Amino acid sequence: MSNEINFVIDGVEVTGKPGQTILEACDEAGIYIPRLCRHPELTPRGSCRLCTVLVNGRPQAACTQPITEGMIVESETEELNENRRNIIDMLFVEGNHFCMFCERSGNCELQALGYRFGILAPKYDYFYPKREIDATHPDIFIDRNRCILCGRCVEASRTVDGKGVFEFVGRGPERKIAINAEQFLKDTNLKITDKAADVCPVGAIIKKRTAFTTPIGKRKYDKKPIGSDIEEKRKKD
Amino acid sequence: MAKPKIATAALTSCFGCHMSVLDIDERILELIEIIDFDKSPINDIKKFTGQCAIGLIEGGCGNEENVHVLQEFRKHCDILIALGDCAIMGDIPAMRNNIPLKECLDEAYLNGPSVHNPEKIIPNDKEIPLCLDRVYPCSEIVKIDYSLPGCPPNAEIIWQALVAILNNKPLDLPYEIIKYD
């Protein structure tokens, strides 16, 4: 069996390895596909659907779809980017995302995607849902106002930490992150060194006493859009 | 030809966005070469003197007077800009949006730890604008033409947006000046 798989994305020929997903192969080739729930060290879930691309004309999540020889992938189309923008808009209005006092602001992946897509304001009306905060743990707090239900903490706690501190409960608009304890986060075996405390793309799970250490202007996405580290790989070649 | 007019207002907000308008520094001299300020807290003109080209709205609608002012602005301004996160999404004042109004008033006037109110009066004079059940983003009350995010928006985004709109150009804002915080 060949150790190379060739496919085309947006007219660019890419060579990947067997077993790679579209997203992984494109990352290596320096082509950025927007994504939110995907974390490079965790099993992809395909839950946010931001990375949806057209594979031979059919929509597929690039983070879960393996590459195959000769596939034609479209990503940077007007329609797909419009869909992505809509997903970002909806995530903003479905939660309570107060960037101005959020500890993650400037390093937040949701916010960074808003910036990358040049979103000045969501096009939908805000929900202002009532969500719960749990700050009982000595080192970590969870603020569900900012949660986008990406599932990274669930996955990290289960597979990396081997604990299962977080889990989804409820369906539809009632869906939320629950914790594996009678009541409070302090009653779980979550530790500050756990992967689960480290992977939140937004400000929902924050380590205490780490906020606002980087001045405005030097934060991760202040000057460069999210994905530019990947895109720079291609420019160098 | 008369210069186009700009009107501004602050609704439920902290006035920070207006401070940011002044933050364009000496460019304000350039600005008043091409526009006149109409009704605005900057010049303390209380009433519209005529139709304005641009209305800048800071703040969301937290009481009935805010709604009235916003509707007046929509009537008198060709282009209405939601300036800052309060106007766009309610921002800090909207933190009360999922708490019943009565609970908010009770906490502010009766139960708060620093409250001294022996007669237990919650202000209800008819001169005081009535609080709405929640804080409404401007776009839920009237049509908004442009939104400039930020808390406050930086002077650069305000300047570049005004220059583009006054010159009938599309907003082509650089990455670094679009911020939500």
XYZ file of C-alpha atoms in Angstrom:
418
model
C 0.000 0.000 0.000
C 1.230 3.448 -0.861
C 2.357 5.695 1.950
C 1.027 8.740 0.187
C -2.481 9.897 -0.449
C -3.020 12.736 -2.876
C -6.084 14.927 -2.886
C -7.060 18.429 -3.925
C -8.437 21.181 -1.663
C -9.616 24.440 -3.219
C -7.493 23.661 -6.296
C -4.304 22.983 -4.293
C -2.765 19.509 -4.485
C -1.999 18.086 -1.041
C -0.148 14.890 -0.158
C -1.046 13.259 3.120
C -0.430 9.995 4.948
C -2.851 7.085 5.294
C -5.076 7.454 8.346
C -4.898 11.239 8.409
C -8.062 13.284 8.448
C -8.611 16.111 5.977
C -7.935 18.605 8.748
C -4.661 16.975 9.822
C -3.344 16.692 6.274
C -4.282 20.293 5.517
C -2.705 21.550 8.769
C 0.567 19.895 7.748
C 0.311 21.373 4.273
C -0.262 24.867 5.696
C -3.910 25.157 4.728
C -6.147 26.345 7.550
C -9.686 25.055 7.866
C -11.594 26.920 10.616
C -12.390 24.693 13.612
C -13.492 25.072 17.195
C -14.141 21.785 19.010
C -11.045 20.141 17.537
C -7.994 19.952 19.833
C -4.818 18.426 18.372
C -4.220 16.181 21.397
C -7.764 14.847 21.691
C -9.922 12.473 19.669
C -11.947 14.554 17.197
C -15.681 14.678 17.924
C -16.979 16.586 14.912
C -19.443 18.432 17.114
C -19.065 22.103 16.224
C -19.327 21.597 12.434
C -17.238 24.680 11.779
C -14.743 22.615 9.787
C -17.428 21.308 7.432
C -16.029 21.050 3.903
C -17.437 19.622 0.683
C -15.881 16.255 -0.197
C -16.716 15.399 -3.797
C -19.695 17.709 -3.337
C -20.947 16.256 -0.025
C -20.620 18.078 3.311
C -18.286 16.325 5.784
C -16.540 17.371 9.000
C -12.883 17.781 8.017
C -11.739 16.834 11.529
C -13.247 13.339 11.342
C -13.224 12.523 7.623
C -10.161 10.461 6.540
C -8.404 11.417 3.332
C -8.747 9.200 0.287
C -6.858 9.174 -3.003
C -8.139 11.667 -5.528
C -10.827 13.296 -3.366
C -11.841 16.814 -4.321
C -12.322 19.038 -1.256
C -13.806 22.534 -1.178
C -13.366 24.681 1.927
C -13.029 28.385 1.164
C -16.327 28.783 -0.658
C -18.719 31.644 -0.077
C -21.458 29.284 1.070
C -19.298 27.334 3.536
C -17.877 30.523 5.015
C -21.401 31.927 5.347
C -22.377 28.758 7.237
C -19.306 29.109 9.463
C -20.140 32.710 10.180
C -23.673 31.677 11.120
C -22.384 29.010 13.514
C -20.110 31.573 15.198
C -22.991 34.071 15.407
C -25.256 31.456 16.959
C -22.644 30.426 19.516
C -22.306 34.070 20.560
C -26.043 34.673 21.007
C -26.826 31.315 22.638
C -24.498 31.936 25.576
C -23.594 34.958 27.659
C -20.289 35.963 26.134
C -19.152 39.098 27.948
C -15.718 39.474 26.360
C -14.972 42.711 28.207
C -14.395 41.007 31.534
C -13.635 37.463 30.418
C -10.305 36.076 31.580
C -9.858 34.316 28.230
C -10.361 37.448 26.115
C -7.548 37.798 23.591
C -6.739 34.092 23.878
C -10.259 32.808 23.190
C -10.777 30.668 20.112
C -14.432 31.634 19.665
C -13.585 35.329 19.868
C -10.614 34.797 17.541
C -12.879 33.201 14.955
C -15.221 36.173 15.232
C -12.233 38.417 14.521
C -10.990 36.242 11.664
C -14.392 36.375 10.001
C -14.557 40.147 10.587
C -17.798 39.854 12.554
C -18.801 43.240 13.978
C -21.994 41.974 15.605
C -23.985 38.721 15.443
C -26.953 38.879 13.101
C -29.297 37.122 15.555
C -31.008 38.286 18.741
C -29.345 37.377 22.039
C -30.878 34.654 24.229
C -29.451 35.737 27.622
C -29.864 32.237 29.049
C -29.580 31.617 32.769
C -26.493 29.474 33.352
C -24.625 28.268 36.425
C -21.189 29.143 37.744
C -19.260 26.857 40.099
C -16.250 28.455 41.780
C -16.051 26.081 44.739
C -12.861 24.344 43.583
C -9.705 25.938 45.061
C -7.873 26.147 41.705
C -10.415 25.988 38.899
C -13.847 27.444 38.153
C -16.454 26.621 35.568
C -18.623 29.391 34.122
C -21.303 27.822 31.930
C -22.326 31.254 30.595
C -19.336 30.960 28.285
C -19.588 27.249 27.496
C -20.029 26.355 23.829
C -20.483 22.613 24.462
C -17.453 21.639 22.382
C -16.828 18.592 24.594
C -13.068 19.055 24.914
C -13.144 18.890 28.737
C -15.329 15.791 28.619
C -12.945 14.047 26.230
C -9.763 15.177 28.017
C -10.988 14.133 31.455
C -12.126 10.745 30.230
C -9.312 9.706 27.922
C -6.255 11.696 29.012
C -6.829 12.120 32.756
C -8.770 8.851 33.114
C -11.254 10.539 35.475
C -14.538 11.463 33.838
C -15.020 14.675 35.838
C -17.184 16.268 33.130
C -20.089 14.886 31.140
C -22.902 16.216 28.981
C -26.424 16.108 30.373
C -29.714 17.240 28.826
C -30.779 17.707 25.239
C -31.158 20.616 22.843
C -31.159 24.004 24.595
C -31.062 22.195 27.972
C -27.752 20.536 27.163
C -24.979 21.449 29.573
C -21.756 20.263 31.133
C -22.383 18.390 34.374
C -19.768 17.400 36.916
C -19.240 13.983 38.435
C -20.076 14.858 42.054
C -23.153 15.279 44.235
C -23.075 19.031 43.863
C -19.856 20.967 43.507
C -16.661 21.009 41.480
C -14.674 20.926 44.730
C -16.092 17.459 45.431
C -14.604 15.997 42.237
C -11.065 14.673 41.875
C -10.236 17.376 39.296
C -6.666 18.673 39.694
C -5.118 21.845 38.279
C -2.571 19.668 36.447
C -5.335 17.772 34.594
C -5.617 18.075 30.827
C -9.313 18.837 31.292
C -8.403 22.102 33.030
C -6.256 23.091 30.087
C -8.253 22.549 26.911
C -11.253 24.882 27.100
C -11.263 27.019 23.919
C -13.328 29.737 25.626
C -13.464 31.087 29.173
C -15.746 28.389 30.595
C -13.056 26.462 32.485
C -10.435 28.787 33.926
C -7.561 28.223 36.293
C -7.806 30.656 39.157
C -5.105 33.274 39.708
C -3.895 33.053 36.097
C -6.071 35.762 34.562
C -4.967 38.980 32.850
C -1.264 38.148 33.060
C -0.632 39.081 29.415
C -1.096 42.762 28.571
C -3.536 43.787 25.828
C -1.657 43.849 22.539
C 0.458 40.805 23.400
C -2.280 38.217 23.732
C -2.468 35.308 21.327
C -4.955 36.726 18.824
C -4.392 40.475 19.287
C -2.307 40.954 16.153
C -2.558 37.732 14.168
C -5.729 35.868 13.206
C -6.341 32.347 14.464
C -4.892 29.876 11.978
C -2.067 32.121 10.806
C 0.498 29.786 12.438
C -0.757 27.054 10.102
C -0.916 29.334 7.071
C 2.624 30.567 7.675
C 3.903 27.006 7.124
C 2.748 27.206 3.525
C 4.261 30.617 2.887
C 7.681 29.357 3.987
C 7.662 26.399 1.551
C -23.030 72.970 0.715
C -23.740 72.510 4.395
C -21.595 69.983 6.227
C -23.239 66.674 7.155
C -24.255 66.413 10.781
C -23.441 63.804 13.385
C -25.532 63.285 16.502
C -24.531 61.110 19.439
C -26.276 59.735 22.507
C -25.421 57.601 25.516
C -28.189 55.270 26.716
C -27.636 52.579 29.378
C -23.852 52.751 29.403
C -20.837 54.249 31.130
C -19.904 57.008 28.651
C -16.690 55.167 27.833
C -17.543 55.006 24.132
C -17.899 58.794 24.047
C -14.508 59.027 25.745
C -13.220 56.827 22.955
C -14.649 59.228 20.360
C -12.572 61.965 21.997
C -9.642 59.561 21.891
C -9.239 60.259 18.163
C -7.209 63.165 19.610
C -6.267 65.980 17.236
C -8.110 64.254 14.412
C -11.259 65.712 15.958
C -10.144 68.976 14.321
C -10.108 67.208 10.955
C -13.494 65.742 11.772
C -15.149 69.099 12.450
C -13.779 70.349 9.145
C -16.040 67.860 7.376
C -18.960 67.473 9.790
C -20.942 69.404 12.371
C -21.963 67.887 15.684
C -25.706 68.100 16.237
C -27.509 66.804 19.349
C -24.756 65.310 21.477
C -23.401 65.294 25.027
C -20.091 66.450 23.523
C -21.484 69.923 22.732
C -24.475 69.688 25.094
C -26.996 70.369 22.308
C -30.217 68.867 23.676
C -32.474 68.858 20.612
C -32.043 67.873 16.986
C -31.665 70.945 14.748
C -32.476 68.945 11.632
C -31.813 65.705 9.792
C -28.404 64.160 10.557
C -26.219 62.005 8.345
C -24.962 59.791 11.157
C -26.174 58.918 14.635
C -23.779 57.277 17.070
C -25.546 55.316 19.793
C -23.687 54.249 22.895
C -25.502 51.911 25.294
C -28.447 49.560 25.187
C -32.038 50.245 26.216
C -32.561 49.679 29.923
C -35.438 52.098 30.482
C -38.310 53.677 28.573
C -36.457 56.949 28.006
C -33.634 55.054 26.259
C -36.193 53.576 23.867
C -37.672 57.013 23.181
C -34.234 58.573 22.518
C -33.244 55.689 20.268
C -36.440 55.990 18.236
C -35.876 59.757 17.904
C -32.364 59.043 16.632
C -33.655 56.543 14.093
C -36.095 59.193 12.849
C -33.488 61.954 12.608
C -30.425 60.030 11.375
C -29.872 58.565 7.915
C -27.309 56.103 9.229
C -27.446 54.737 12.743
C -24.324 53.179 14.276
C -24.369 50.966 17.377
C -21.185 52.141 19.060
C -19.691 49.655 21.486
C -20.756 46.410 23.121
C -23.558 47.946 25.236
C -25.379 49.151 22.134
C -24.719 45.836 20.392
C -25.497 43.347 23.145
C -26.299 45.225 26.356
C -22.924 44.451 27.874
C -22.440 44.865 31.658
C -25.947 46.330 32.256
C -27.358 43.242 30.490
C -25.925 41.033 33.215
C -29.281 41.603 34.897
C -31.110 40.120 31.921
C -31.627 36.695 33.414
C -32.515 38.025 36.868
C -36.106 39.225 37.445
C -36.331 43.046 37.655
C -37.883 42.924 41.121
C -34.912 40.947 42.441
C -32.522 43.551 40.961
C -34.417 46.485 42.503
C -34.717 44.708 45.862
C -30.982 44.056 45.903
C -30.149 47.656 44.904
C -32.587 49.454 47.224
C -33.505 47.053 50.030
C -31.177 44.107 50.590
C -27.749 45.236 49.376
C -25.055 45.157 52.104
C -24.417 48.931 51.969
C -28.039 50.048 51.569
C -29.456 52.556 54.082
C -33.149 52.864 53.280
C -35.177 52.764 56.522
C -38.444 53.649 54.749
C -37.897 50.819 52.304
C -38.687 52.962 49.270
C -37.879 51.746 45.806
C -37.670 54.935 43.668
C -40.930 55.285 41.772
C -41.249 59.011 41.033
C -42.916 59.520 37.690
C -40.007 61.744 36.630
C -37.700 58.739 36.774
C -37.721 56.702 33.572
C -39.321 53.317 34.086
C -36.890 50.401 34.127
C -37.509 47.800 31.438
C -37.750 44.113 32.284
C -34.284 43.668 30.786
C -31.661 45.585 28.816
C -32.366 45.460 25.094
C -29.665 45.663 22.424
C -30.383 48.626 20.106
C -30.938 46.313 17.159
C -33.981 44.840 18.930
C -35.630 48.278 19.097
C -34.754 49.960 15.767
C -32.877 49.110 12.594
C -29.124 49.504 13.100
C -26.983 50.122 10.012
C -23.503 49.498 11.406
C -22.059 48.015 14.591
C -18.651 48.906 15.981
C -17.734 46.464 18.759
C -15.438 47.037 21.705
C -15.661 47.959 25.359
C -14.981 50.643 24.458
C -14.339 50.519 20.706
C -10.859 51.889 20.125
C -10.492 55.346 18.602
C -9.055 53.812 15.437
C -12.166 51.798 14.566
C -14.369 54.842 15.241
C -12.199 57.077 13.069
C -11.820 54.642 10.187
C -15.517 53.757 10.177
C -16.611 57.419 10.210
C -14.182 58.329 7.408
C -15.371 55.380 5.294
C -19.075 56.086 5.849
C -18.733 59.840 5.250
C -16.932 59.075 1.965
C -19.519 56.480 0.897
C -16.912 53.735 1.022
C -17.476 50.206 2.362
C -16.075 49.484 5.832
C -12.791 47.707 5.246
C -11.485 47.511 8.786
C -8.061 45.995 9.502
C -7.872 42.903 11.725
C -6.130 44.567 14.681
C -8.838 47.150 15.347
C -11.831 44.800 15.587
C -11.956 43.853 19.274
C -14.781 42.719 21.524
C -13.106 43.864 24.736
